Coordinates of C-alpha atoms in Angstrom, one line a residue:
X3 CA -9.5 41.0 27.2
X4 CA -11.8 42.3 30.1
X5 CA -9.9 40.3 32.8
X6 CA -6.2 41.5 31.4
X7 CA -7.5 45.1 31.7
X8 CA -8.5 44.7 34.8
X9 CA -5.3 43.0 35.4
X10 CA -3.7 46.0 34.3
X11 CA -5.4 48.6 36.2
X12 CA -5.2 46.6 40.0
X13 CA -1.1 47.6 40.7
X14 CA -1.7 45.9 43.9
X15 CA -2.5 42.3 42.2
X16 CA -0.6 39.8 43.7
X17 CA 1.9 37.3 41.5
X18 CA -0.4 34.8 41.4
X19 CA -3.1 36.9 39.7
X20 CA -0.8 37.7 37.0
X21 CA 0.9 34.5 36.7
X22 CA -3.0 33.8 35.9
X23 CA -3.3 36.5 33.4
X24 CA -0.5 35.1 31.8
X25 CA -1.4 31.8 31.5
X26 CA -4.7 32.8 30.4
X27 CA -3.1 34.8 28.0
X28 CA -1.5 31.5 26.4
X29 CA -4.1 29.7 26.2
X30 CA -5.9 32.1 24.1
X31 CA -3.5 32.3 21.5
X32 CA -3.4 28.4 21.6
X33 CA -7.2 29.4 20.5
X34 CA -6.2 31.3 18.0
X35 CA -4.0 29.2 15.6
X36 CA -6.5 26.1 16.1
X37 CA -9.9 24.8 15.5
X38 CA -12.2 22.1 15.9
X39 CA -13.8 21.0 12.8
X40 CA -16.6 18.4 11.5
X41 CA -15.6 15.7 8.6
X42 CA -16.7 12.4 7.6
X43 CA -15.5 10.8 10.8
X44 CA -16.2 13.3 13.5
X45 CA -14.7 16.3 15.1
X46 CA -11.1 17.1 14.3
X47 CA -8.8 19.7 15.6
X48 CA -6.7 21.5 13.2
X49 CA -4.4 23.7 12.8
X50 CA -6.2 27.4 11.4
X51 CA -3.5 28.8 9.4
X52 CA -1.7 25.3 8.2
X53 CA 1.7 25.8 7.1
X54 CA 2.3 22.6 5.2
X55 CA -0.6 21.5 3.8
X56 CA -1.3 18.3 1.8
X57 CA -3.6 17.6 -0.3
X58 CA -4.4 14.3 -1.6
X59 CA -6.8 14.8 -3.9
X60 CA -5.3 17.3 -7.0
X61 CA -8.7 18.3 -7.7
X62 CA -9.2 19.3 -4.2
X63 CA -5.9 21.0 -4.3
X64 CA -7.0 22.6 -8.0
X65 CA -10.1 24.3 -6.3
X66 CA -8.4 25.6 -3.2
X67 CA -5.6 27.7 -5.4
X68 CA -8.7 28.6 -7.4
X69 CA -10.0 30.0 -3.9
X70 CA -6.9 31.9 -3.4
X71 CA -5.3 29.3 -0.8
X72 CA -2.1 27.4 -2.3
X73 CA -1.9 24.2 -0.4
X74 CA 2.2 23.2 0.0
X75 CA 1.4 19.8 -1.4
X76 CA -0.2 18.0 -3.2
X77 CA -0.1 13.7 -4.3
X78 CA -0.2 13.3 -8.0
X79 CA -0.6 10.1 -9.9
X80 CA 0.5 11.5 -13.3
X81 CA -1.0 9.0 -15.7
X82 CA -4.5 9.6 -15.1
X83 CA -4.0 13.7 -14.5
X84 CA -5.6 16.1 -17.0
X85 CA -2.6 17.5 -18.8
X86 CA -2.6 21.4 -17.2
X87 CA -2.7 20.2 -14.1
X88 CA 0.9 19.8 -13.5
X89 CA 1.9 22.7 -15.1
X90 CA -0.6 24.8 -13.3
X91 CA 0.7 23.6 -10.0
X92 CA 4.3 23.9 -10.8
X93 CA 2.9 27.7 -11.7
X94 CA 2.0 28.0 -8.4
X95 CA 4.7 26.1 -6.6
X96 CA 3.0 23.0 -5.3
X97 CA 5.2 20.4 -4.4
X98 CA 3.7 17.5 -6.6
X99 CA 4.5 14.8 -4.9
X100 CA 4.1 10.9 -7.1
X101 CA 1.8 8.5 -5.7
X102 CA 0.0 5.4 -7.1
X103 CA -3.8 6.0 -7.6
X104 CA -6.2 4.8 -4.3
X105 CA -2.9 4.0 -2.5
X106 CA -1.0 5.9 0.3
X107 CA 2.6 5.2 1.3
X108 CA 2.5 6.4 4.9
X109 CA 6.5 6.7 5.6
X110 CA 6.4 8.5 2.5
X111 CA 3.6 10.8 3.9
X112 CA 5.2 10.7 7.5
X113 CA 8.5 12.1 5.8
X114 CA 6.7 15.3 3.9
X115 CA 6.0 16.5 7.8
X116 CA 2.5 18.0 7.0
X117 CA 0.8 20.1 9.8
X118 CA -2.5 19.0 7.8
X119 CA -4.1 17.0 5.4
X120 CA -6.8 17.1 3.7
X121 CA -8.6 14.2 1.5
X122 CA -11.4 13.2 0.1
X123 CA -14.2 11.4 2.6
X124 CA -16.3 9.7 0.0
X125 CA -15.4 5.9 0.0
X126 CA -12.6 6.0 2.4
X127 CA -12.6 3.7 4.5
X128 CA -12.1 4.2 8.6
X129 CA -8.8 2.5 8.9
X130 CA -7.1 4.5 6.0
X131 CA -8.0 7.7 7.7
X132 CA -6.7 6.4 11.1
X133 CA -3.3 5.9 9.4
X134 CA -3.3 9.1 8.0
X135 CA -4.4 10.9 11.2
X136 CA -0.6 9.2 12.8
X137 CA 0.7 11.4 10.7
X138 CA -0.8 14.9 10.6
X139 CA -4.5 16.4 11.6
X140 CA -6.5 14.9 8.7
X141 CA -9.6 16.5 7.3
X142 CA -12.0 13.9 5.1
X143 CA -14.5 15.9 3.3
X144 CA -17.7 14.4 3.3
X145 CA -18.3 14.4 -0.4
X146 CA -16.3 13.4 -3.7
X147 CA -14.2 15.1 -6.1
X148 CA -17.4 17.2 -7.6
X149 CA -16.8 21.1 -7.9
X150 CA -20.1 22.0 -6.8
X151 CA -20.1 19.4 -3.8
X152 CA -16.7 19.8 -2.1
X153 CA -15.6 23.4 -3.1
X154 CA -18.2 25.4 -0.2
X155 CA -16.8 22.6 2.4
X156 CA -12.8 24.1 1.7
X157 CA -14.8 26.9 1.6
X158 CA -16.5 26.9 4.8
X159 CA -13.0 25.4 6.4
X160 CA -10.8 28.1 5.3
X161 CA -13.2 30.8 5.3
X162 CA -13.6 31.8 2.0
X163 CA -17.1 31.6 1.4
X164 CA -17.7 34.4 -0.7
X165 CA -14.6 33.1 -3.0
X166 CA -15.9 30.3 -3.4
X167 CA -19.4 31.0 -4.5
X168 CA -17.6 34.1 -7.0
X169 CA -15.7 31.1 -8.4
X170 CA -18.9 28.4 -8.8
X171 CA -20.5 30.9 -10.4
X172 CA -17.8 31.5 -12.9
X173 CA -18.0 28.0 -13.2
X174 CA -21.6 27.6 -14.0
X175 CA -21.5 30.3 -16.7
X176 CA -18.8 28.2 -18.8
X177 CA -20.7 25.6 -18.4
X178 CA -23.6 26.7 -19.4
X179 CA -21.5 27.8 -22.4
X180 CA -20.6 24.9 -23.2
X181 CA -23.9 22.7 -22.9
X182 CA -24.9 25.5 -25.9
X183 CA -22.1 24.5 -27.5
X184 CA -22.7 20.7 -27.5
X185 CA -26.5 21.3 -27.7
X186 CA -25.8 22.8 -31.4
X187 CA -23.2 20.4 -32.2
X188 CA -24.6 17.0 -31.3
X189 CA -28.2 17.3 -30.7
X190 CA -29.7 14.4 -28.7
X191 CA -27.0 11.9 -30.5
X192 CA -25.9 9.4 -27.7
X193 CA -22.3 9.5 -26.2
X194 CA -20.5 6.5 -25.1
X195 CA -17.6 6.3 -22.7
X196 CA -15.5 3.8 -23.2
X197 CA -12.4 3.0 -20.6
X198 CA -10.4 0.0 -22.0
X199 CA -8.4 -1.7 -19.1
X200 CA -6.0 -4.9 -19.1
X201 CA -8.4 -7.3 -18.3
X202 CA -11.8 -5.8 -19.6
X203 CA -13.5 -2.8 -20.6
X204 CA -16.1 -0.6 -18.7
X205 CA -19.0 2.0 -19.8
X206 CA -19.3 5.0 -17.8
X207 CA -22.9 5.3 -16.2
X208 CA -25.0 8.3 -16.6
X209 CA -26.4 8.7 -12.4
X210 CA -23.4 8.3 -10.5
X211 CA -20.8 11.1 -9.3
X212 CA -17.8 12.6 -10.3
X213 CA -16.9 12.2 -14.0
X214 CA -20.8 10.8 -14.8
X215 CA -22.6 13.7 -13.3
X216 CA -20.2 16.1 -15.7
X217 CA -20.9 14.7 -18.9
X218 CA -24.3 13.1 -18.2
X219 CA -26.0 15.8 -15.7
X220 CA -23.9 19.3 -16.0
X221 CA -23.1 18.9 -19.8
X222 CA -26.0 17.2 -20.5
X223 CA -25.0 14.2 -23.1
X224 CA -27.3 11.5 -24.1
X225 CA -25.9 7.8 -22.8
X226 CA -26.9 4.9 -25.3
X227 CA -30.7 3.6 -24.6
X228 CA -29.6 0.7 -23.4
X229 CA -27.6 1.7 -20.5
X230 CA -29.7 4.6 -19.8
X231 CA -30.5 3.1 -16.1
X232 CA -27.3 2.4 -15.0
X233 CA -26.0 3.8 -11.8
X234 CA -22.5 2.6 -11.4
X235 CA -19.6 4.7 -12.2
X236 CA -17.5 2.3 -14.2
X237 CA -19.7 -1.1 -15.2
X238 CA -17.7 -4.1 -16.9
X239 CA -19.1 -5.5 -19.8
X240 CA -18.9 -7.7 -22.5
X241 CA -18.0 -6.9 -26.5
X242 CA -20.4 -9.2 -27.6
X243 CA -22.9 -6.6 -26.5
X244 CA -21.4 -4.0 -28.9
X245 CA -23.5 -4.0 -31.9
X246 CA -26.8 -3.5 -29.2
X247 CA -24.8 0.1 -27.7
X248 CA -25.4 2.1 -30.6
X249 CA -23.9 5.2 -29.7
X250 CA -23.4 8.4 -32.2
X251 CA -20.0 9.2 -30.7
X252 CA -17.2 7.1 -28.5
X253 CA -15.0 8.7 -26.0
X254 CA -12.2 6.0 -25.3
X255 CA -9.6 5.9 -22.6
X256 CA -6.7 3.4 -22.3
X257 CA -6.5 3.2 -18.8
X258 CA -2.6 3.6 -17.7
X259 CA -1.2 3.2 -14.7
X260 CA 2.0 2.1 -13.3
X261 CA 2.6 -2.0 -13.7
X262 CA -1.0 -1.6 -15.4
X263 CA -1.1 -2.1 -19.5
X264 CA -3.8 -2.0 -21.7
X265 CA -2.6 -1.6 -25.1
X266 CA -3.1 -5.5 -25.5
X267 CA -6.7 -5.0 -24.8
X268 CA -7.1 -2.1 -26.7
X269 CA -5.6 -3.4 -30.2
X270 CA -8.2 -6.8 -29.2
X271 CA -11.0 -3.7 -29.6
X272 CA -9.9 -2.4 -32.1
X273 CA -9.6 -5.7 -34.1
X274 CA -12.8 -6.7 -33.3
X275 CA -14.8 -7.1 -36.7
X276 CA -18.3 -5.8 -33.7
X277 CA -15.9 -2.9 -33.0
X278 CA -15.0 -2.5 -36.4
X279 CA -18.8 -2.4 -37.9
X280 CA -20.2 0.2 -35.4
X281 CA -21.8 3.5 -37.0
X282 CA -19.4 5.9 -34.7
X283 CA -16.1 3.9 -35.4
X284 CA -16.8 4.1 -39.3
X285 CA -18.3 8.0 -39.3
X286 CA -14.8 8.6 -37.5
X287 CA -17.0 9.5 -34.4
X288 CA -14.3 8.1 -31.8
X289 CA -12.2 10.3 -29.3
X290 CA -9.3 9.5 -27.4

């Protein structure tokens, strides 16, 4: 600014002078629609006002509209997605675009023409992000899919700090709402988590992230005493073991993916005379 008024004022400056305003004034507005960022991999450059974003994480994309930024896409693998989720983004007019869970079809990507993406860091692994880097400025948030956890680093990269923290604490409130709620309902009863896949059936952990933290940590549930130590997100296990779980109330979900059936495996539960004898499958204490 200083050297373009000076510029300005000197009528005897010589074409070369302004030729070098000029450029300099081109570089600074370069400046101005890009910025260097830190993610899980290092610095990245991106663009600062992205006008096709993708997001490839639908919680990710769930908290930015939330924020009051609506991302242009988002990749949606529609048989694990909460049921709102869709309808809210087609309220919003995200392009919901279908992809098969933990997978990326790059030409697919490549064809979408994003000027950004943004995914989750947690997990990924270095070669996956150098794919998706071919294709657009890729941003991996160092964290997982946790509200609390990624929503101030969107925050922090869009500037929207104080939207985000007016949103967590909306957040908190309800949830504190609803830990009442359960508190009153259910006591200290123990809650199972059940996922019943084609080839075996895993109980959801109490001290990993994600879905555990939620209904072990935030909600505060009770897992079963005997897998109270457990810090894996999804362990396998075997239904002979079933009689020792105990639990007051079962949560189960028939994992469903594309090419991927369980029903099999769930009728072989259900059919199970240890199954069939357990305290929370005879009081009617199981969800779906």
């Amino acid at each position: 600014m200083a050297v373009s008024l000076v510029l300005g004022a000197c009528s005897s400056a010589s074409n070369a002078a302004n030729t070098g305003a000029e450029k300099a004034a081109n570089e600074g507005t370069t400046a101005n629609v890009s910025k260097t960022v830190h993610d899980t991999f290092g610095d990245v450059v991106i663009p600062a006002e992205p006008k096709n974003l993708l997001v490839t994480n639908s919680s990710y994309a769930e908290y930015l509209i939330e924020m009051g930024i609506v991302p242009q896409m988002v990749l949606m693998t529609f048989e694990v997605e909460p049921e709102y989720r869709a309808p809210y983004f087609e309220k919003h007019g995200v392009k919901m675009i279908e992809s098969d869970q933990y997978q990326y079809n790059y030409e697919q990507l490549l064809a979408l023409s994003p000027d950004l993406i943004l995914t989750q860091g947690g997990g990924m692994e270095k070669t996956v992000y150098d794919e998706l880097s071919k294709i657009a400025p890729t941003v991996a948030l160092n964290t997982n899919s946790e509200m609390e956890a990624a929503m101030p680093l969107m925050a922090e990269l869009f500037d929207k700090t104080a939207e985000s923290a007016k949103v967590l604490a909306e957040n908190e409130e309800k949830v504190e709402q609803a830990k009442t709620k359960i508190a009153q309902a259910i006591g200290d009863k123990t809650v199972l988590v059940l996922r019943v896949e084609s080839t075996r059936y895993r109980y959801l952990g109490s001290k990993a992230g994600d879905s555990s933290k939620f209904f072990y940590q935030t909600l505060g549930l009770h897992i079963p005493e005997i897998f109270k130590d457990s810090e894996d997100w999804f362990t396998p296990f075997s239904l002979e073991i079933l009689p020792d779980i105990k639990p007051d109330y079962i949560f189960l979900e028939e994992r469903a993916l594309k090419g991927y059936d369980a029903s099999q495996s769930l009728k072989d539960l259900e059919n199970n005379p240890l199954w069939q004898n357990m305290d929370a499958v005879k009081n009617g204490h199981v969800f779906r």
